[in-house]
Amino acid sequence: MSENGQEEDIRMPDPPEPTLDELETLAQAIGERSDGFELDMPDGSTVHGYRTPGIHGRLPEGWRAYDIMECDSERWTPYPGYENIDEDERVDGENGRYQTSLVIDDNPGPHFVNQGDPFVTRHDLTGVDWEFDEDHCGYDGTQLSDDIARLSIQTMTDIASVRTNPTTF
């Protein structure tokens, strides 16, 4: 909170694009089939990373792992015909549903909650304390292997360009 009692937005600066070597090292640690995942922050920035079923090696320098705990929020969406149901008669999945939300935990370890796959990112989420609803987080449709392939092609194109267009001094 700021001095005037309003919440301050945490601005997530975009780290530079990872290198091919960095992503290959990451793939050894978390698996190249790890899914790309994004979190929309309250300040409008987007945090990119990967959800992985496990971490089996050392992460590259600058990468961090966070637990993501999945939980039902208090936000209720009634099914058609149940719009006026009393709160004490709500049954998740029967007459409506509670929206799922994700909570970042920057203290990875065992928990007694419905814990999802770890989130691995280059962004520092230390101190992030809010829930992400379904509209502000999700898989981005790529896998780590896709990002490695994209950087590999880019690297090969850059090398070919240097060979075909040598700079003369």
mmCIF file of N, CA and C in Angstrom, residues 61-135:
data_model
loop_
_atom_site.group_PDB
_atom_site.id
_atom_site.type_symbol
_atom_site.label_atom_id
_atom_site.label_comp_id
_atom_site.label_asym_id
_atom_site.label_seq_id
_atom_site.Cartn_x
_atom_site.Cartn_y
_atom_site.Cartn_z
ATOM 1 N N GLU A 61 20.612 -19.721 -14.779
ATOM 2 C CA GLU A 61 20.710 -18.529 -13.936
ATOM 3 C C GLU A 61 19.601 -17.543 -14.306
ATOM 4 N N GLY A 62 18.964 -16.983 -13.291
ATOM 5 C CA GLY A 62 17.905 -15.999 -13.509
ATOM 6 C C GLY A 62 16.512 -16.585 -13.615
ATOM 7 N N TRP A 63 16.390 -17.897 -13.683
ATOM 8 C CA TRP A 63 15.081 -18.542 -13.740
ATOM 9 C C TRP A 63 14.654 -18.915 -12.328
ATOM 10 N N ARG A 64 13.368 -18.839 -12.055
ATOM 11 C CA ARG A 64 12.818 -19.125 -10.728
ATOM 12 C C ARG A 64 11.624 -20.067 -10.867
ATOM 13 N N ALA A 65 11.407 -20.873 -9.841
ATOM 14 C CA ALA A 65 10.254 -21.774 -9.806
ATOM 15 C C ALA A 65 9.304 -21.320 -8.705
ATOM 16 N N TYR A 66 8.020 -21.310 -9.024
ATOM 17 C CA TYR A 66 6.988 -20.940 -8.070
ATOM 18 C C TYR A 66 5.919 -22.012 -8.063
ATOM 19 N N ASP A 67 5.385 -22.282 -6.894
ATOM 20 C CA ASP A 67 4.232 -23.161 -6.817
ATOM 21 C C ASP A 67 3.003 -22.358 -7.209
ATOM 22 N N ILE A 68 2.107 -23.007 -7.891
ATOM 23 C CA ILE A 68 0.820 -22.401 -8.205
ATOM 24 C C ILE A 68 -0.231 -23.278 -7.560
ATOM 25 N N MET A 69 -1.002 -22.681 -6.703
ATOM 26 C CA MET A 69 -2.056 -23.419 -6.021
ATOM 27 C C MET A 69 -3.384 -23.084 -6.678
ATOM 28 N N GLU A 70 -4.099 -24.106 -7.060
ATOM 29 C CA GLU A 70 -5.398 -23.927 -7.690
ATOM 30 C C GLU A 70 -6.472 -24.027 -6.620
ATOM 31 N N CYS A 71 -7.394 -23.084 -6.647
ATOM 32 C CA CYS A 71 -8.442 -23.107 -5.636
ATOM 33 C C CYS A 71 -9.719 -22.527 -6.226
ATOM 34 N N ASP A 72 -10.821 -22.855 -5.594
ATOM 35 C CA ASP A 72 -12.089 -22.255 -5.985
ATOM 36 C C ASP A 72 -12.194 -20.912 -5.305
ATOM 37 N N SER A 73 -12.536 -19.902 -6.068
ATOM 38 C CA SER A 73 -12.680 -18.569 -5.511
ATOM 39 C C SER A 73 -14.097 -18.409 -4.972
ATOM 40 N N GLU A 74 -14.401 -17.243 -4.501
ATOM 41 C CA GLU A 74 -15.742 -16.931 -4.024
ATOM 42 C C GLU A 74 -16.646 -16.466 -5.163
ATOM 43 N N ARG A 75 -16.086 -16.336 -6.376
ATOM 44 C CA ARG A 75 -16.875 -15.862 -7.512
ATOM 45 C C ARG A 75 -17.743 -17.010 -8.039
ATOM 46 N N TRP A 76 -19.041 -16.858 -7.932
ATOM 47 C CA TRP A 76 -20.014 -17.885 -8.290
ATOM 48 C C TRP A 76 -20.657 -17.557 -9.627
ATOM 49 N N THR A 77 -20.728 -18.529 -10.520
ATOM 50 C CA THR A 77 -21.429 -18.386 -11.785
ATOM 51 C C THR A 77 -22.545 -19.417 -11.810
ATOM 52 N N PRO A 78 -23.809 -18.972 -11.683
ATOM 53 C CA PRO A 78 -24.922 -19.941 -11.682
ATOM 54 C C PRO A 78 -25.178 -20.482 -13.084
ATOM 55 N N TYR A 79 -25.661 -21.722 -13.147
ATOM 56 C CA TYR A 79 -26.102 -22.284 -14.413
ATOM 57 C C TYR A 79 -27.467 -21.680 -14.747
ATOM 58 N N PRO A 80 -27.844 -21.676 -16.039
ATOM 59 C CA PRO A 80 -29.161 -21.134 -16.410
ATOM 60 C C PRO A 80 -30.275 -21.809 -15.612
ATOM 61 N N GLY A 81 -31.162 -20.985 -15.111
ATOM 62 C CA GLY A 81 -32.280 -21.485 -14.307
ATOM 63 C C GLY A 81 -32.008 -21.476 -12.815
ATOM 64 N N TYR A 82 -30.745 -21.220 -12.436
ATOM 65 C CA TYR A 82 -30.370 -21.190 -11.017
ATOM 66 C C TYR A 82 -29.853 -19.811 -10.595
ATOM 67 N N GLU A 83 -30.210 -18.783 -11.335
ATOM 68 C CA GLU A 83 -29.694 -17.445 -11.057
ATOM 69 C C GLU A 83 -30.085 -16.923 -9.674
ATOM 70 N N ASN A 84 -31.228 -17.330 -9.157
ATOM 71 C CA ASN A 84 -31.719 -16.802 -7.879
ATOM 72 C C ASN A 84 -31.555 -17.782 -6.718
ATOM 73 N N ILE A 85 -30.671 -18.742 -6.853
ATOM 74 C CA ILE A 85 -30.478 -19.743 -5.803
ATOM 75 C C ILE A 85 -29.793 -19.114 -4.586
ATOM 76 N N ASP A 86 -30.195 -19.541 -3.413
ATOM 77 C CA ASP A 86 -29.588 -19.036 -2.181
ATOM 78 C C ASP A 86 -28.153 -19.534 -2.060
ATOM 79 N N GLU A 87 -27.338 -18.743 -1.404
ATOM 80 C CA GLU A 87 -25.917 -19.071 -1.257
ATOM 81 C C GLU A 87 -25.708 -20.433 -0.592
ATOM 82 N N ASP A 88 -26.512 -20.761 0.402
ATOM 83 C CA ASP A 88 -26.336 -22.028 1.120
ATOM 84 C C ASP A 88 -26.805 -23.241 0.308
ATOM 85 N N GLU A 89 -27.464 -23.000 -0.847
ATOM 86 C CA GLU A 89 -27.921 -24.103 -1.696
ATOM 87 C C GLU A 89 -27.018 -24.322 -2.907
ATOM 88 N N ARG A 90 -25.949 -23.542 -3.008
ATOM 89 C CA ARG A 90 -25.034 -23.673 -4.132
ATOM 90 C C ARG A 90 -24.264 -24.983 -4.035
ATOM 91 N N VAL A 91 -24.241 -25.713 -5.141
ATOM 92 C CA VAL A 91 -23.454 -26.944 -5.219
ATOM 93 C C VAL A 91 -22.600 -26.846 -6.473
ATOM 94 N N ASP A 92 -21.283 -26.752 -6.275
ATOM 95 C CA ASP A 92 -20.353 -26.582 -7.386
ATOM 96 C C ASP A 92 -20.500 -27.723 -8.376
ATOM 97 N N GLY A 93 -20.757 -27.382 -9.636
ATOM 98 C CA GLY A 93 -20.894 -28.374 -10.695
ATOM 99 C C GLY A 93 -22.309 -28.878 -10.873
ATOM 100 N N GLU A 94 -23.188 -28.587 -9.934
ATOM 101 C CA GLU A 94 -24.571 -29.050 -10.043
ATOM 102 C C GLU A 94 -25.520 -27.922 -10.468
ATOM 103 N N ASN A 95 -25.470 -26.798 -9.778
ATOM 104 C CA ASN A 95 -26.353 -25.688 -10.125
ATOM 105 C C ASN A 95 -25.569 -24.406 -10.450
ATOM 106 N N GLY A 96 -24.303 -24.546 -10.603
ATOM 107 C CA GLY A 96 -23.417 -23.437 -10.946
ATOM 108 C C GLY A 96 -21.990 -23.867 -10.658
ATOM 109 N N ARG A 97 -21.092 -22.894 -10.718
ATOM 110 C CA ARG A 97 -19.713 -23.251 -10.386
ATOM 111 C C ARG A 97 -18.983 -22.057 -9.808
ATOM 112 N N TYR A 98 -18.028 -22.382 -8.974
ATOM 113 C CA TYR A 98 -17.113 -21.353 -8.472
ATOM 114 C C TYR A 98 -15.969 -21.262 -9.462
ATOM 115 N N GLN A 99 -15.580 -20.041 -9.806
ATOM 116 C CA GLN A 99 -14.467 -19.877 -10.733
ATOM 117 C C GLN A 99 -13.185 -20.353 -10.065
ATOM 118 N N THR A 100 -12.378 -21.056 -10.838
ATOM 119 C CA THR A 100 -11.075 -21.473 -10.348
ATOM 120 C C THR A 100 -10.133 -20.283 -10.411
ATOM 121 N N SER A 101 -9.302 -20.160 -9.417
ATOM 122 C CA SER A 101 -8.290 -19.120 -9.460
ATOM 123 C C SER A 101 -6.955 -19.747 -9.103
ATOM 124 N N LEU A 102 -5.898 -19.047 -9.449
ATOM 125 C CA LEU A 102 -4.547 -19.504 -9.148
ATOM 126 C C LEU A 102 -3.906 -18.526 -8.189
ATOM 127 N N VAL A 103 -3.145 -19.058 -7.249
ATOM 128 C CA VAL A 103 -2.412 -18.227 -6.310
ATOM 129 C C VAL A 103 -0.949 -18.604 -6.421
ATOM 130 N N ILE A 104 -0.081 -17.612 -6.598
ATOM 131 C CA ILE A 104 1.361 -17.833 -6.672
ATOM 132 C C ILE A 104 1.901 -17.993 -5.256
ATOM 133 N N ASP A 105 2.749 -18.973 -5.069
ATOM 134 C CA ASP A 105 3.411 -19.167 -3.782
ATOM 135 C C ASP A 105 4.907 -19.094 -4.042
ATOM 136 N N ASP A 106 5.558 -18.066 -3.491
ATOM 137 C CA ASP A 106 6.996 -17.930 -3.736
ATOM 138 C C ASP A 106 7.823 -18.676 -2.688
ATOM 139 N N ASN A 107 7.192 -19.617 -1.999
ATOM 140 C CA ASN A 107 7.878 -20.477 -1.041
ATOM 141 C C ASN A 107 7.608 -21.926 -1.443
ATOM 142 N N PRO A 108 8.247 -22.397 -2.550
ATOM 143 C CA PRO A 108 7.939 -23.742 -3.046
ATOM 144 C C PRO A 108 8.188 -24.819 -1.997
ATOM 145 N N GLY A 109 7.360 -25.811 -2.035
ATOM 146 C CA GLY A 109 7.476 -26.930 -1.110
ATOM 147 C C GLY A 109 6.140 -27.619 -0.970
ATOM 148 N N PRO A 110 6.073 -28.661 -0.153
ATOM 149 C CA PRO A 110 4.807 -29.385 -0.005
ATOM 150 C C PRO A 110 3.750 -28.529 0.684
ATOM 151 N N HIS A 111 2.521 -28.657 0.213
ATOM 152 C CA HIS A 111 1.397 -27.913 0.777
ATOM 153 C C HIS A 111 0.217 -28.856 0.929
ATOM 154 N N PHE A 112 -0.702 -28.481 1.743
ATOM 155 C CA PHE A 112 -1.913 -29.260 1.925
ATOM 156 C C PHE A 112 -3.064 -28.567 1.197
ATOM 157 N N VAL A 113 -2.848 -28.297 -0.088
ATOM 158 C CA VAL A 113 -3.842 -27.650 -0.937
ATOM 159 C C VAL A 113 -3.814 -28.352 -2.285
ATOM 160 N N ASN A 114 -4.750 -28.001 -3.137
ATOM 161 C CA ASN A 114 -4.753 -28.518 -4.501
ATOM 162 C C ASN A 114 -3.683 -27.770 -5.273
ATOM 163 N N GLN A 115 -2.504 -28.309 -5.263
ATOM 164 C CA GLN A 115 -1.350 -27.626 -5.855
ATOM 165 C C GLN A 115 -1.199 -28.044 -7.302
ATOM 166 N N GLY A 116 -1.065 -27.065 -8.178
ATOM 167 C CA GLY A 116 -0.858 -27.346 -9.589
ATOM 168 C C GLY A 116 0.614 -27.516 -9.895
ATOM 169 N N ASP A 117 0.904 -27.705 -11.181
ATOM 170 C CA ASP A 117 2.290 -27.850 -11.615
ATOM 171 C C ASP A 117 3.072 -26.578 -11.317
ATOM 172 N N PRO A 118 4.361 -26.707 -11.001
ATOM 173 C CA PRO A 118 5.187 -25.516 -10.780
ATOM 174 C C PRO A 118 5.211 -24.613 -12.010
ATOM 175 N N PHE A 119 5.405 -23.333 -11.769
ATOM 176 C CA PHE A 119 5.524 -22.312 -12.808
ATOM 177 C C PHE A 119 6.964 -21.835 -12.789
ATOM 178 N N VAL A 120 7.654 -21.944 -13.925
ATOM 179 C CA VAL A 120 9.057 -21.562 -14.047
ATOM 180 C C VAL A 120 9.113 -20.339 -14.958
ATOM 181 N N THR A 121 9.749 -19.270 -14.476
ATOM 182 C CA THR A 121 9.780 -18.014 -15.218
ATOM 183 C C THR A 121 11.048 -17.241 -14.916
ATOM 184 N N ARG A 122 11.340 -16.255 -15.749
ATOM 185 C CA ARG A 122 12.469 -15.355 -15.505
ATOM 186 C C ARG A 122 12.014 -14.126 -14.714
ATOM 187 N N HIS A 123 10.737 -13.970 -14.513
ATOM 188 C CA HIS A 123 10.203 -12.840 -13.753
ATOM 189 C C HIS A 123 10.319 -13.125 -12.252
ATOM 190 N N ASP A 124 10.608 -12.102 -11.500
ATOM 191 C CA ASP A 124 10.686 -12.224 -10.043
ATOM 192 C C ASP A 124 9.304 -11.927 -9.465
ATOM 193 N N LEU A 125 8.645 -12.955 -8.948
ATOM 194 C CA LEU A 125 7.301 -12.813 -8.399
ATOM 195 C C LEU A 125 7.312 -12.771 -6.871
ATOM 196 N N THR A 126 8.459 -12.513 -6.297
ATOM 197 C CA THR A 126 8.558 -12.409 -4.853
ATOM 198 C C THR A 126 7.596 -11.332 -4.359
ATOM 199 N N GLY A 127 6.782 -11.672 -3.407
ATOM 200 C CA GLY A 127 5.858 -10.714 -2.831
ATOM 201 C C GLY A 127 4.547 -10.580 -3.580
ATOM 202 N N VAL A 128 4.383 -11.282 -4.696
ATOM 203 C CA VAL A 128 3.118 -11.232 -5.414
ATOM 204 C C VAL A 128 2.080 -11.926 -4.544
ATOM 205 N N ASP A 129 1.003 -11.223 -4.253
ATOM 206 C CA ASP A 129 0.006 -11.756 -3.337
ATOM 207 C C ASP A 129 -1.391 -11.450 -3.873
ATOM 208 N N TRP A 130 -1.778 -12.125 -4.920
ATOM 209 C CA TRP A 130 -3.139 -11.973 -5.418
ATOM 210 C C TRP A 130 -3.518 -13.217 -6.191
ATOM 211 N N GLU A 131 -4.815 -13.354 -6.416
ATOM 212 C CA GLU A 131 -5.338 -14.478 -7.172
ATOM 213 C C GLU A 131 -5.467 -14.096 -8.636
ATOM 214 N N PHE A 132 -5.243 -15.060 -9.502
ATOM 215 C CA PHE A 132 -5.419 -14.883 -10.931
ATOM 216 C C PHE A 132 -6.627 -15.710 -11.343
ATOM 217 N N ASP A 133 -7.672 -15.049 -11.840
ATOM 218 C CA ASP A 133 -8.832 -15.816 -12.276
ATOM 219 C C ASP A 133 -8.607 -16.320 -13.696
ATOM 220 N N GLU A 134 -9.569 -17.101 -14.188
ATOM 221 C CA GLU A 134 -9.414 -17.754 -15.489
ATOM 222 C C GLU A 134 -9.231 -16.776 -16.648
ATOM 223 N N ASP A 135 -9.711 -15.559 -16.481
ATOM 224 C CA ASP A 135 -9.573 -14.567 -17.553
ATOM 225 C C ASP A 135 -8.196 -13.920 -17.576
#
